[in-house]
PDB file of C-alpha atoms in Angstrom:
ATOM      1  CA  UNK H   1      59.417  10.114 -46.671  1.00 57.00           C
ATOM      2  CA  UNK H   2      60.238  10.475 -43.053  1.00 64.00           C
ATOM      3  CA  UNK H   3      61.190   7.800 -41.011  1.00 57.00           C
ATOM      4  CA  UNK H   4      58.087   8.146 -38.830  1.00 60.00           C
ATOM      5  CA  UNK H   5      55.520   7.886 -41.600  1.00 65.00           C
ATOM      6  CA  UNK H   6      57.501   5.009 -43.113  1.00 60.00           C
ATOM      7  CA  UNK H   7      56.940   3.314 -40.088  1.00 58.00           C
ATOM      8  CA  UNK H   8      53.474   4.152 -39.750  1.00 56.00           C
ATOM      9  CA  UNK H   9      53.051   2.898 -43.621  1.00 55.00           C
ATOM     10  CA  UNK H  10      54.348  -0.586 -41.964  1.00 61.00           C
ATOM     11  CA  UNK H  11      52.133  -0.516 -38.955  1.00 54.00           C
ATOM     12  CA  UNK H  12      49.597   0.199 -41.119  1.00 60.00           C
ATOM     13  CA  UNK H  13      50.244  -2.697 -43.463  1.00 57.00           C
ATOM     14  CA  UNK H  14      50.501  -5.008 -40.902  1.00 56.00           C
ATOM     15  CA  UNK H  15      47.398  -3.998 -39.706  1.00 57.00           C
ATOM     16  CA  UNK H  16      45.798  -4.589 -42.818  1.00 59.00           C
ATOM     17  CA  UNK H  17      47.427  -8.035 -42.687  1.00 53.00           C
ATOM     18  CA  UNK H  18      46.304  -9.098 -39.713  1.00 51.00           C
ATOM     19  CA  UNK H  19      42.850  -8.134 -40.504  1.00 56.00           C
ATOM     20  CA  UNK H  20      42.652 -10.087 -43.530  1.00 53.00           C
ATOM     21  CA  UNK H  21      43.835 -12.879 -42.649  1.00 51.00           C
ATOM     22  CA  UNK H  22      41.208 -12.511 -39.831  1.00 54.00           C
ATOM     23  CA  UNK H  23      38.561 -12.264 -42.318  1.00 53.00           C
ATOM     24  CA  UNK H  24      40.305 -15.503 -44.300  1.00 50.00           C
ATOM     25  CA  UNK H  25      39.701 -17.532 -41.312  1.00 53.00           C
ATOM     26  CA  UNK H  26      36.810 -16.309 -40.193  1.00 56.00           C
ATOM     27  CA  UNK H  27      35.427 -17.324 -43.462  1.00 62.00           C
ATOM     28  CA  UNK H  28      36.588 -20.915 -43.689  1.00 78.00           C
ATOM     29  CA  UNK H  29      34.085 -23.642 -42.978  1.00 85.00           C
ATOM     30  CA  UNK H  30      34.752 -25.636 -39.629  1.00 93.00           C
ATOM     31  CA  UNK H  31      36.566 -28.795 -39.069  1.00 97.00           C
ATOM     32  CA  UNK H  32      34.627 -30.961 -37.172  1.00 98.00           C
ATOM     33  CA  UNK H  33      35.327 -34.262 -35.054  1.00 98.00           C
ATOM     34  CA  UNK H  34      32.198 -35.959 -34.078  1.00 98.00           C
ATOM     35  CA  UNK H  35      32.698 -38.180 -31.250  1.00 98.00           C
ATOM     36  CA  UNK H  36      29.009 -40.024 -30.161  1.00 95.00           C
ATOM     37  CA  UNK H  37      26.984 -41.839 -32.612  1.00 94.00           C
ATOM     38  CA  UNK H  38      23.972 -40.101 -31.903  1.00 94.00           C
ATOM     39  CA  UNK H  39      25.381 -36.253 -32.515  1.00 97.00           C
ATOM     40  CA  UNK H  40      27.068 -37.608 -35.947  1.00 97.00           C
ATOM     41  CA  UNK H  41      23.002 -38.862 -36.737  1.00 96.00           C
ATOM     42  CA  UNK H  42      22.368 -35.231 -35.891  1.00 97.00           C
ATOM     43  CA  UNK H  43      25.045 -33.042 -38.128  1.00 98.00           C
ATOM     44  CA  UNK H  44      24.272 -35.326 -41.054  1.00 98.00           C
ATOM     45  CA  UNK H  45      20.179 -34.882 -40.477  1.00 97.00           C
ATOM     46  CA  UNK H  46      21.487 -31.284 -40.595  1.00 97.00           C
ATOM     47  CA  UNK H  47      23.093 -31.558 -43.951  1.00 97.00           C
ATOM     48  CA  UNK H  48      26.497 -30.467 -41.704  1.00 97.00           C
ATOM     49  CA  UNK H  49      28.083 -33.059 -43.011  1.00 97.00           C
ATOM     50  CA  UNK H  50      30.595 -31.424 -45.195  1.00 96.00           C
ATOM     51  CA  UNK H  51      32.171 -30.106 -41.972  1.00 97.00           C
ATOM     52  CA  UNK H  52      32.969 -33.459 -41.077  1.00 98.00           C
ATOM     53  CA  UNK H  53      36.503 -34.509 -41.092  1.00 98.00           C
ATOM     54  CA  UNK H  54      36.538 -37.674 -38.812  1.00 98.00           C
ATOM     55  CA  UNK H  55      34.127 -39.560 -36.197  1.00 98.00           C
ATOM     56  CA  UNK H  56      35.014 -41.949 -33.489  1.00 97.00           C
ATOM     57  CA  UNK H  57      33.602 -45.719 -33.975  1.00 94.00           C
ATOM     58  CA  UNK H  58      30.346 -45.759 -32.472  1.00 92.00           C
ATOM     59  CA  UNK H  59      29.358 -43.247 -35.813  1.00 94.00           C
ATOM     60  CA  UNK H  60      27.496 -45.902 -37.785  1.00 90.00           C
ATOM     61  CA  UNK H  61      24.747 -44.363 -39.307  1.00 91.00           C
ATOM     62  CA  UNK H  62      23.898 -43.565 -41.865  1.00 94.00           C
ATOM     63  CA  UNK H  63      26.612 -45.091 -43.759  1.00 94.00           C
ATOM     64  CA  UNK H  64      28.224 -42.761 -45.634  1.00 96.00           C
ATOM     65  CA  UNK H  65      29.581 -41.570 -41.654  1.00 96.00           C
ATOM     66  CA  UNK H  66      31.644 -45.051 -42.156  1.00 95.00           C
ATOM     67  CA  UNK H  67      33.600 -43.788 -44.425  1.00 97.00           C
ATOM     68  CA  UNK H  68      35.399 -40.704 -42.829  1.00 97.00           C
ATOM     69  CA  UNK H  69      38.335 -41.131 -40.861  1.00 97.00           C
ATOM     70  CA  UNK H  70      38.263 -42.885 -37.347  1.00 96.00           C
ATOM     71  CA  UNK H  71      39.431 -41.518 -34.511  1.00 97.00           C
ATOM     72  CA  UNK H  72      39.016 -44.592 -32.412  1.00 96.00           C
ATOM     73  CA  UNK H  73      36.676 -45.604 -29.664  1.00 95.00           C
ATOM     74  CA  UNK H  74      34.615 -42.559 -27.619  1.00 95.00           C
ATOM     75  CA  UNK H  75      36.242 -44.093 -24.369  1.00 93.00           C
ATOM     76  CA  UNK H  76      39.938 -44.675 -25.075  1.00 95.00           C
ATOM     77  CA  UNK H  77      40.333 -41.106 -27.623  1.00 97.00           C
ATOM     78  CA  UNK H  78      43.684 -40.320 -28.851  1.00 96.00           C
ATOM     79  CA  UNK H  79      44.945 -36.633 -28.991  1.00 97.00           C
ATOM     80  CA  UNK H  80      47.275 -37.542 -31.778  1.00 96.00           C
ATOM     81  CA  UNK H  81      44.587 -39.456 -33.768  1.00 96.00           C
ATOM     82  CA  UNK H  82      41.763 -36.684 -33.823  1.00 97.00           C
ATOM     83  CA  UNK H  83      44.627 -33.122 -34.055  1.00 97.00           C
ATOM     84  CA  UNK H  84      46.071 -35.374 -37.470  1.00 97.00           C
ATOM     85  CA  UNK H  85      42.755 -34.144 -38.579  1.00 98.00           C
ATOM     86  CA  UNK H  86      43.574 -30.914 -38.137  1.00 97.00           C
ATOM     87  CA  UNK H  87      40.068 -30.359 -36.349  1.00 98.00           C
ATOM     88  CA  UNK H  88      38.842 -26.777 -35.575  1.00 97.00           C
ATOM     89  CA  UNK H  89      36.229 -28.149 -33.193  1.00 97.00           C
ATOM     90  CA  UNK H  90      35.649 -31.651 -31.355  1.00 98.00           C
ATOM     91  CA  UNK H  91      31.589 -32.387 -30.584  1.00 98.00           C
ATOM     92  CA  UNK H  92      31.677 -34.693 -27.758  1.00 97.00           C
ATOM     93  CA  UNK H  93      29.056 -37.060 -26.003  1.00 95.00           C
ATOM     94  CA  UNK H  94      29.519 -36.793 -22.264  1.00 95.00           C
ATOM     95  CA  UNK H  95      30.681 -40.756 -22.316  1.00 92.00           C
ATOM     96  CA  UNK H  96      33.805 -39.267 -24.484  1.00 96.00           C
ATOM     97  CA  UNK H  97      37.285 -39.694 -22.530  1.00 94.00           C
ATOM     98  CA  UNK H  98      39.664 -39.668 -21.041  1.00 97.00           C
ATOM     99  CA  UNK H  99      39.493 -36.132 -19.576  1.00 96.00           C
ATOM    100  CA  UNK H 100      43.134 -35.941 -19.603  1.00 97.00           C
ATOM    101  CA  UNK H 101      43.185 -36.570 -24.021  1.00 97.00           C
ATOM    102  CA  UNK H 102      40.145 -33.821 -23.941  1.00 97.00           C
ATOM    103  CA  UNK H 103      42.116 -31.279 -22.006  1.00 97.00           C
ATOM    104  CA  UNK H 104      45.172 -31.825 -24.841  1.00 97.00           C
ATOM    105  CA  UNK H 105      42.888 -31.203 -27.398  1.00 97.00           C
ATOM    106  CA  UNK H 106      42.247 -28.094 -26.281  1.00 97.00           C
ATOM    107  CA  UNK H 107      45.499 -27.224 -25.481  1.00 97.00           C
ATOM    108  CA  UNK H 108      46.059 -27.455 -29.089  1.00 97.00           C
ATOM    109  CA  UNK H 109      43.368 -24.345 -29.443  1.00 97.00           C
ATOM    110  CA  UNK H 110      40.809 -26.800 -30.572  1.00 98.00           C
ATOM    111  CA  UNK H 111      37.293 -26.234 -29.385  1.00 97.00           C
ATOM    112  CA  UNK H 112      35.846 -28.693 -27.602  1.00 98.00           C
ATOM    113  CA  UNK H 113      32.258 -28.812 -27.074  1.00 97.00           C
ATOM    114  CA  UNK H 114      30.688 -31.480 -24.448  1.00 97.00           C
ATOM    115  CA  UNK H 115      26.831 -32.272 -24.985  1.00 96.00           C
ATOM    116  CA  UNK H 116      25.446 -33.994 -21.871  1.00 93.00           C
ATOM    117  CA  UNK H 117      23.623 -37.253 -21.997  1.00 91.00           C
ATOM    118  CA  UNK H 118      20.197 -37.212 -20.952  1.00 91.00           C
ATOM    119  CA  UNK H 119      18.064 -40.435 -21.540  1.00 92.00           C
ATOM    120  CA  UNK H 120      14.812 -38.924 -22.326  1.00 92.00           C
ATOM    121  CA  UNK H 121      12.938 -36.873 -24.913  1.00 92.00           C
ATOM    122  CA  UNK H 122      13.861 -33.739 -23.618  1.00 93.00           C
ATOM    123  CA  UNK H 123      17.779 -35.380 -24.000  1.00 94.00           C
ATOM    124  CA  UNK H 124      17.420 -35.359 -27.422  1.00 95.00           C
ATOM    125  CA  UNK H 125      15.827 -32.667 -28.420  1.00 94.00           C
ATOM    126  CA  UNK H 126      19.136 -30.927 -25.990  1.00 95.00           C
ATOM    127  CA  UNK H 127      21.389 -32.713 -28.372  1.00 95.00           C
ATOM    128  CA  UNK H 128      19.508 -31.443 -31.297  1.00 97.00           C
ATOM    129  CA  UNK H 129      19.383 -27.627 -30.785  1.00 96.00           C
ATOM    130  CA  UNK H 130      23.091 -27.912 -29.320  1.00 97.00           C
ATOM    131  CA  UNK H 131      24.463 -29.265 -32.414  1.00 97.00           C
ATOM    132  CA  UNK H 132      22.343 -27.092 -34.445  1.00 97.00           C
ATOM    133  CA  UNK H 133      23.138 -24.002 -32.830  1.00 97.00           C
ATOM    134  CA  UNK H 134      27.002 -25.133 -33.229  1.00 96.00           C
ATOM    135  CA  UNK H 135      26.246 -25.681 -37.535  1.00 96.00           C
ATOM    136  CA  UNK H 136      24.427 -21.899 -37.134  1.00 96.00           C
ATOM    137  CA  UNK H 137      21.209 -24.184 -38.419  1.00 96.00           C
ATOM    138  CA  UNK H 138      18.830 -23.427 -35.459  1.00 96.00           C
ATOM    139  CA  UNK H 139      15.733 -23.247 -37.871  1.00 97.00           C
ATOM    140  CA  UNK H 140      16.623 -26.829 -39.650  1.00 97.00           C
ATOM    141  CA  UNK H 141      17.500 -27.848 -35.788  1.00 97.00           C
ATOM    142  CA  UNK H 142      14.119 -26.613 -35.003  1.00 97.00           C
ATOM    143  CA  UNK H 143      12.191 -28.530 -37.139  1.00 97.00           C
ATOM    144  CA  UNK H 144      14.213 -31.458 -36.687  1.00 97.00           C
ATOM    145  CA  UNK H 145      13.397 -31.657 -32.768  1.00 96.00           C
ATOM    146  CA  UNK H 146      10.077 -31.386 -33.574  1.00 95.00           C
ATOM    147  CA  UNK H 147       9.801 -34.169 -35.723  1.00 95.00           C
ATOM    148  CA  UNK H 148      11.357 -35.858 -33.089  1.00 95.00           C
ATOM    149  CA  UNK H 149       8.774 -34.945 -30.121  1.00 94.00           C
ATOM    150  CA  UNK H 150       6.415 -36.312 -32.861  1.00 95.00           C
ATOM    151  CA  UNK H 151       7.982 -40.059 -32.941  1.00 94.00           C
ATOM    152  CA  UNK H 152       7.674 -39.833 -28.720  1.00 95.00           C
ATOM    153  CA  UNK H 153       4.280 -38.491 -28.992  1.00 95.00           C
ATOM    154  CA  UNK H 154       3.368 -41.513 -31.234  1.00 94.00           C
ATOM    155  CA  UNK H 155       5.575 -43.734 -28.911  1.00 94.00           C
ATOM    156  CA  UNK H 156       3.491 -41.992 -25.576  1.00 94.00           C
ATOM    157  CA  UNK H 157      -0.273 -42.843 -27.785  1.00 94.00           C
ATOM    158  CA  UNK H 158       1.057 -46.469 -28.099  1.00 92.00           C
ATOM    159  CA  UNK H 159       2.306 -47.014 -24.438  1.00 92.00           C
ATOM    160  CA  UNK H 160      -0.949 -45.652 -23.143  1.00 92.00           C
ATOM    161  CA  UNK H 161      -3.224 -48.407 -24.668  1.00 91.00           C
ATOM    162  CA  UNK H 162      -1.075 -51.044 -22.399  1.00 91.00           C
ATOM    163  CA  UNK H 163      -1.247 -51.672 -18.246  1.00 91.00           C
ATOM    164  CA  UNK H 164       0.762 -54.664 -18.828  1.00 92.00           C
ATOM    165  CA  UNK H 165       4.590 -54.361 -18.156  1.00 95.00           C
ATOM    166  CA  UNK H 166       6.089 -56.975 -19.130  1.00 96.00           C
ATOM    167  CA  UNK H 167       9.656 -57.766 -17.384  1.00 97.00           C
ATOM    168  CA  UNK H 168      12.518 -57.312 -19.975  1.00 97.00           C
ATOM    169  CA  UNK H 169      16.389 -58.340 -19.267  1.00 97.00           C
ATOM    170  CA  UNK H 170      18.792 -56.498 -21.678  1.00 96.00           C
ATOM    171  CA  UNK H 171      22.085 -58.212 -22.392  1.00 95.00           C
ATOM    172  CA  UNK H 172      24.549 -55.074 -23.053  1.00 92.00           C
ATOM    173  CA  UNK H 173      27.663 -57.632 -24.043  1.00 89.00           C
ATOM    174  CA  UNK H 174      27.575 -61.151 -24.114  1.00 86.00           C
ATOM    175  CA  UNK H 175      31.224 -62.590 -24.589  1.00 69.00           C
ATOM    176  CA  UNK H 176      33.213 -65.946 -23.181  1.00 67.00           C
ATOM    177  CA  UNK H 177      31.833 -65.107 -20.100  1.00 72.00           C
ATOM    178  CA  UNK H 178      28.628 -64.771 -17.713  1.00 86.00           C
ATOM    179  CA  UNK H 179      26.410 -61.624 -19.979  1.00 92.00           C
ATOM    180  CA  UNK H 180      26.600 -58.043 -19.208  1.00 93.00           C
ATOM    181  CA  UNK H 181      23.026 -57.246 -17.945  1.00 96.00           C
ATOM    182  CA  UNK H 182      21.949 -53.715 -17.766  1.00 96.00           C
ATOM    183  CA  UNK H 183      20.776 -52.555 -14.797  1.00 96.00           C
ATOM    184  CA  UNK H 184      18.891 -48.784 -12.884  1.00 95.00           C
ATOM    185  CA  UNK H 185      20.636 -45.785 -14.344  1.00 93.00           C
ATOM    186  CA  UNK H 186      21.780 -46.769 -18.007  1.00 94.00           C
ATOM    187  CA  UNK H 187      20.357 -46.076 -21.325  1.00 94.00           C
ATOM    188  CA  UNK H 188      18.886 -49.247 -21.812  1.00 95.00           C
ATOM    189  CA  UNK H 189      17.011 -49.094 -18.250  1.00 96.00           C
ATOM    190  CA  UNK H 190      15.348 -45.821 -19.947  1.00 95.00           C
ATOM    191  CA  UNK H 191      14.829 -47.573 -22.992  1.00 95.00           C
ATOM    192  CA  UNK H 192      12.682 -50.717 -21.161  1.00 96.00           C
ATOM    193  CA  UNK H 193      10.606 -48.143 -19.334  1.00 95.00           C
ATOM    194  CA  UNK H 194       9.813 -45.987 -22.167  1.00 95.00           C
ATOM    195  CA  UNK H 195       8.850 -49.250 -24.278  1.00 95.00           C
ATOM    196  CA  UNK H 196       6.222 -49.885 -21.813  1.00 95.00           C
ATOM    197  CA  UNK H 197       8.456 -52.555 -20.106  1.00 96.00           C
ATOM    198  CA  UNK H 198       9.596 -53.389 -16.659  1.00 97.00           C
ATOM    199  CA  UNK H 199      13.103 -53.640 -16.269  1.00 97.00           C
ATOM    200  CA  UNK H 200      13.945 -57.298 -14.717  1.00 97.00           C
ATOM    201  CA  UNK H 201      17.221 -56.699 -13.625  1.00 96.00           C
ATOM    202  CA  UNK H 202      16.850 -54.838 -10.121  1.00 90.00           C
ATOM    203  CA  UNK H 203      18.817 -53.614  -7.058  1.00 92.00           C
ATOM    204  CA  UNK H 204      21.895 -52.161  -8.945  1.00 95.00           C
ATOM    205  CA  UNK H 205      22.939 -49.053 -11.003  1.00 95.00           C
ATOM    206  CA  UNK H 206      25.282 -49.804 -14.397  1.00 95.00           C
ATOM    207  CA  UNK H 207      26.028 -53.067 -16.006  1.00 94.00           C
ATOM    208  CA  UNK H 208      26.540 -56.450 -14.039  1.00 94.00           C
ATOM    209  CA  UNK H 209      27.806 -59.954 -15.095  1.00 93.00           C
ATOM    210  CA  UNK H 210      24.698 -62.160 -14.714  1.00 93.00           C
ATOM    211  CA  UNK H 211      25.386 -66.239 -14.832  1.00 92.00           C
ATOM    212  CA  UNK H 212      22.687 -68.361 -15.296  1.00 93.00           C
ATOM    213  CA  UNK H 213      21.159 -68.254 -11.901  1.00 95.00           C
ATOM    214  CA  UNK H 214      20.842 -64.660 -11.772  1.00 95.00           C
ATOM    215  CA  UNK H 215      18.955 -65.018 -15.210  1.00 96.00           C
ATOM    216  CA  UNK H 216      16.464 -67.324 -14.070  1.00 97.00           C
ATOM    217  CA  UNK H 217      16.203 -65.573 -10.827  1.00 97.00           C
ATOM    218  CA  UNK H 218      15.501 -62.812 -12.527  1.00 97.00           C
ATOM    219  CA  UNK H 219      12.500 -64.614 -15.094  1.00 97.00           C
ATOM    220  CA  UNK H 220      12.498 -62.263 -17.649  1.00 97.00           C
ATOM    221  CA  UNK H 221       9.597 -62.489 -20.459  1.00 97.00           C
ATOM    222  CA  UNK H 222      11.661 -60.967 -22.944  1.00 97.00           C
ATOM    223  CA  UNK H 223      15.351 -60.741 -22.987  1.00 97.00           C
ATOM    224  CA  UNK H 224      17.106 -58.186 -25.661  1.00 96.00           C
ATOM    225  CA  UNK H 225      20.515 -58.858 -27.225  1.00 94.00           C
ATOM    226  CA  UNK H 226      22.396 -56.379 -29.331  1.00 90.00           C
ATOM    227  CA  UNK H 227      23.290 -56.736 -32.890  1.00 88.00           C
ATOM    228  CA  UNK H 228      26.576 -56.703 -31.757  1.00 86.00           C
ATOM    229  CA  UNK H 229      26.305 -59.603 -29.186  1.00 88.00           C
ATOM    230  CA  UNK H 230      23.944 -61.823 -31.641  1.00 91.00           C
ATOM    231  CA  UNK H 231      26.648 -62.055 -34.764  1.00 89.00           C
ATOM    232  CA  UNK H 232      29.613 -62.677 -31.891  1.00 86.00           C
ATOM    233  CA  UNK H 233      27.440 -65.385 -31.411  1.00 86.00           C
ATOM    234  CA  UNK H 234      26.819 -66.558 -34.313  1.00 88.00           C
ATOM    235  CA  UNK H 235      23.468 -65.824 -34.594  1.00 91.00           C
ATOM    236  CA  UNK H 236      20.007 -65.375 -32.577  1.00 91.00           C
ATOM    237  CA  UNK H 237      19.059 -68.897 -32.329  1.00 90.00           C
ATOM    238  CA  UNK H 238      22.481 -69.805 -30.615  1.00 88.00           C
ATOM    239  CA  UNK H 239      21.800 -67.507 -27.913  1.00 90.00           C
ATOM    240  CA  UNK H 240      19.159 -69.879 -26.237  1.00 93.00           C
ATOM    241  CA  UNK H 241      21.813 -72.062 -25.373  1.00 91.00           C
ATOM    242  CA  UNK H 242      23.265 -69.797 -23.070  1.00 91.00           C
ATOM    243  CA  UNK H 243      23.582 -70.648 -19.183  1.00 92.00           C
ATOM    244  CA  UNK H 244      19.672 -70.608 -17.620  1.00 94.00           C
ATOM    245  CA  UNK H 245      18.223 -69.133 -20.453  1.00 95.00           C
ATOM    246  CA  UNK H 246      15.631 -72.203 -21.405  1.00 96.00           C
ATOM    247  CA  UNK H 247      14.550 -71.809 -17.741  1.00 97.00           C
ATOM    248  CA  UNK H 248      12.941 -68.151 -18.734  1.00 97.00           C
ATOM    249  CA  UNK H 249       9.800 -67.344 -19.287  1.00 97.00           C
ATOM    250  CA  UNK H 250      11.704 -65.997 -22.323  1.00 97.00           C
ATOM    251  CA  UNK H 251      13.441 -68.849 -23.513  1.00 96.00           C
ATOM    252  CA  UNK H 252      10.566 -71.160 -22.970  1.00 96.00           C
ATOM    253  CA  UNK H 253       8.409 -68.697 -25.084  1.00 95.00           C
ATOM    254  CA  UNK H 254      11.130 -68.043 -27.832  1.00 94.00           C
ATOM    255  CA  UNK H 255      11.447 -64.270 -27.059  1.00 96.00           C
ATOM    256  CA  UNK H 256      15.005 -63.253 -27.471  1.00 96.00           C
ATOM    257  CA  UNK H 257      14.839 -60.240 -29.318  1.00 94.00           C
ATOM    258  CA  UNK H 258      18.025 -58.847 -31.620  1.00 93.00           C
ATOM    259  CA  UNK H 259      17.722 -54.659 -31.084  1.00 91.00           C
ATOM    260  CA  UNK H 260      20.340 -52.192 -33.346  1.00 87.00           C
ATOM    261  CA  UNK H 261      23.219 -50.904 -30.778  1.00 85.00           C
ATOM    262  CA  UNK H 262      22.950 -47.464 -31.511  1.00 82.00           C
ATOM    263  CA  UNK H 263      19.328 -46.928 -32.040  1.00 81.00           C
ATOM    264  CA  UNK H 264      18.209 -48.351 -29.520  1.00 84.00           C
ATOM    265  CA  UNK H 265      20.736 -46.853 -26.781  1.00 87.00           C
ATOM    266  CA  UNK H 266      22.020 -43.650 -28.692  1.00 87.00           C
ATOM    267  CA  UNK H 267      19.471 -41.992 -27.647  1.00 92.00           C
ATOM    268  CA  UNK H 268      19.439 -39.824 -30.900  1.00 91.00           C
ATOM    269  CA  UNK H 269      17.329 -38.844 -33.808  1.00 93.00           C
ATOM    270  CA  UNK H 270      15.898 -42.507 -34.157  1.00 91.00           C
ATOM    271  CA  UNK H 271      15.154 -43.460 -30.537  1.00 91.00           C
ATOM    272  CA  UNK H 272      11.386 -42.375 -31.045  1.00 92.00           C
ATOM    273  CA  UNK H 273      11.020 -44.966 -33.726  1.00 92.00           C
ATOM    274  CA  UNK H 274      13.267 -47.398 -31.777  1.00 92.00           C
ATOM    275  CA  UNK H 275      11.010 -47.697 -28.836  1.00 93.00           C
ATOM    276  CA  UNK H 276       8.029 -48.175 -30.568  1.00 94.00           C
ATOM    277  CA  UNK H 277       9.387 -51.031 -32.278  1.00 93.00           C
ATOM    278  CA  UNK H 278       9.878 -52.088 -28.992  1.00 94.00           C
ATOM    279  CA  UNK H 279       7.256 -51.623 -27.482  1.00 94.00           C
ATOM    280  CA  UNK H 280       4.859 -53.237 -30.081  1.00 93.00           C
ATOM    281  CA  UNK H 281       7.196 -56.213 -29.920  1.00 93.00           C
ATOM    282  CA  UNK H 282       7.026 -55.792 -25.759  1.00 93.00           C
ATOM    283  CA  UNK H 283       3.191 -56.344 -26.369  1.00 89.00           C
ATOM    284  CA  UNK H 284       3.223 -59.192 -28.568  1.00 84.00           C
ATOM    285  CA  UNK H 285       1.797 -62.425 -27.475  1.00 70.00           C
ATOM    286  CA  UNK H 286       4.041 -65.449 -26.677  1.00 66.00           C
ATOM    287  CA  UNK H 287       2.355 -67.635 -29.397  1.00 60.00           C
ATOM    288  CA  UNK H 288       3.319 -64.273 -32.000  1.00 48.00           C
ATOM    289  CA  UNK H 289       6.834 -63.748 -30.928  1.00 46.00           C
ATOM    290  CA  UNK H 290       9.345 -63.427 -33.135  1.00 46.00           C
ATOM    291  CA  UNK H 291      11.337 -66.891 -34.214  1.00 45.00           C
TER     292      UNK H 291
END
């Protein structure tokens, strides 16, 4: 054999190499990192869940998700926590951060796919065929957003009985200090409005420390309280003995209402059903409230 057809016999080889190996990977399922509560809700309701190889923190339903590895708050993300996973993709709510730990990721070759956060019906049903078309499961993604515009369309046939607005204060944190109200502009502002509520915390975007004058200032009928900020608490009934809440229409009425963190504010597969719970609860009568 010639020289130049041996080499062409180890071009050729390589070739053949390259190309399988090509195939090999081409072929191997994903590695996903699911950092948002609400897009983890989504890949499992998409049976995507074997492509799961860690979430961040705020992934707490359902809870089999609590079992895969964490990589740590969506905030405050570590490169070297999530690329330990060997991840071949990253899905990302907008809130994820910092910037800087994305851009690493990617570095690495890791694809990193941001989904926007829109607090709406039309936000979720984004979410939805985003994630699906990432799983190649548009059909099931399909169906699933539709079952979704169904919850809202109940949700829309509820609100639409009611004139009544009643003025709702949502307590996004309550620690050693005043509580975190949530103000224009946030998830839980959306949440209020599409509950048939008014929102009783007014003139500011984001979250604001309210002390107790603020609170009765602001005479809310109903004041929500995370899960979260009830059992730091130590329960529901210890939260009427914070700073001006007796001096509410809500505290004089008994109308502090616990809500779940993520379903109410993930604005994911359950928000539908969330705010209806709410706003049937929204509608109640003082004398009905919950104790």
């Amino acid at each position: 054999m010639s020289v130049i057809k041996l080499w062409l016999c180890r071009l050729l080889f390589a070739a053949n190499l390259v190309l399988a190996l090509s195939a090999v990977a081409a072929a191997a399922p994903p590695r996903i990192v699911s950092v948002g509560g609400a897009l983890t809700e989504i890949v499992y309701a998409l049976e995507g869940q074997a492509t799961l190889v860690g979430v961040d923190t705020t992934s707490l339903w359902p809870e089999t998700a609590k079992t895969l590895p964490q990589v740590g708050y969506m905030r405050n993300l570590s490169a070297e926590g999530i690329l330990s996973l060997s991840p071949t993709r990253v899905i990302a709510s907008a809130h994820a951060g910092p910037p800087a730990v994305l851009e690493q990721i990617r570095g690495a070759g890791v694809d990193v796919t941001i989904l926007p956060e829109a607090y709406s019906e039309a936000g979720v049903a984004e979410k939805i065929s985003a994630v699906a078309a990432l799983l190649d499961k548009k059909e099931a993604g399909a169906r699933l957003a539709a079952e979704t515009r169904a919850d809202f369309q109940q949700l829309a046939d509820w609100r639409a009985q009611f004139t009544r607005q009643p003025k709702t204060l949502f307590f996004l944190a309550v620690s050693q200090g005043a509580p975190l109200v949530s103000g224009q502009d946030t998830p839980a502002d959306a949440m209020i409005r599409l509950a048939g509520g008014s929102n009783a915390a007014e003139g500011f975007s984001g979250n604001k420390a309210f002390g107790g004058e603020a609170i009765i200032a602001a005479a809310p009928e109903v004041i929500l309280l995370t899960d979260i900020s009830v059992k730091a608490l130590g329960g529901l009934e210890q939260c009427y003995q914070l700073p001006g809440i007796a001096q509410t229409p809500a505290g004089r009425n008994h109308r502090l209402i616990e809500v779940d963190t993520l379903s109410l504010l993930g604005f994911g597969l359950r928000s539908g059903e969330a705010a209806l719970a709410l706003a049937k609860q929204l509608q109640q009568q003082p004398d009905s409230a919950n104790r």
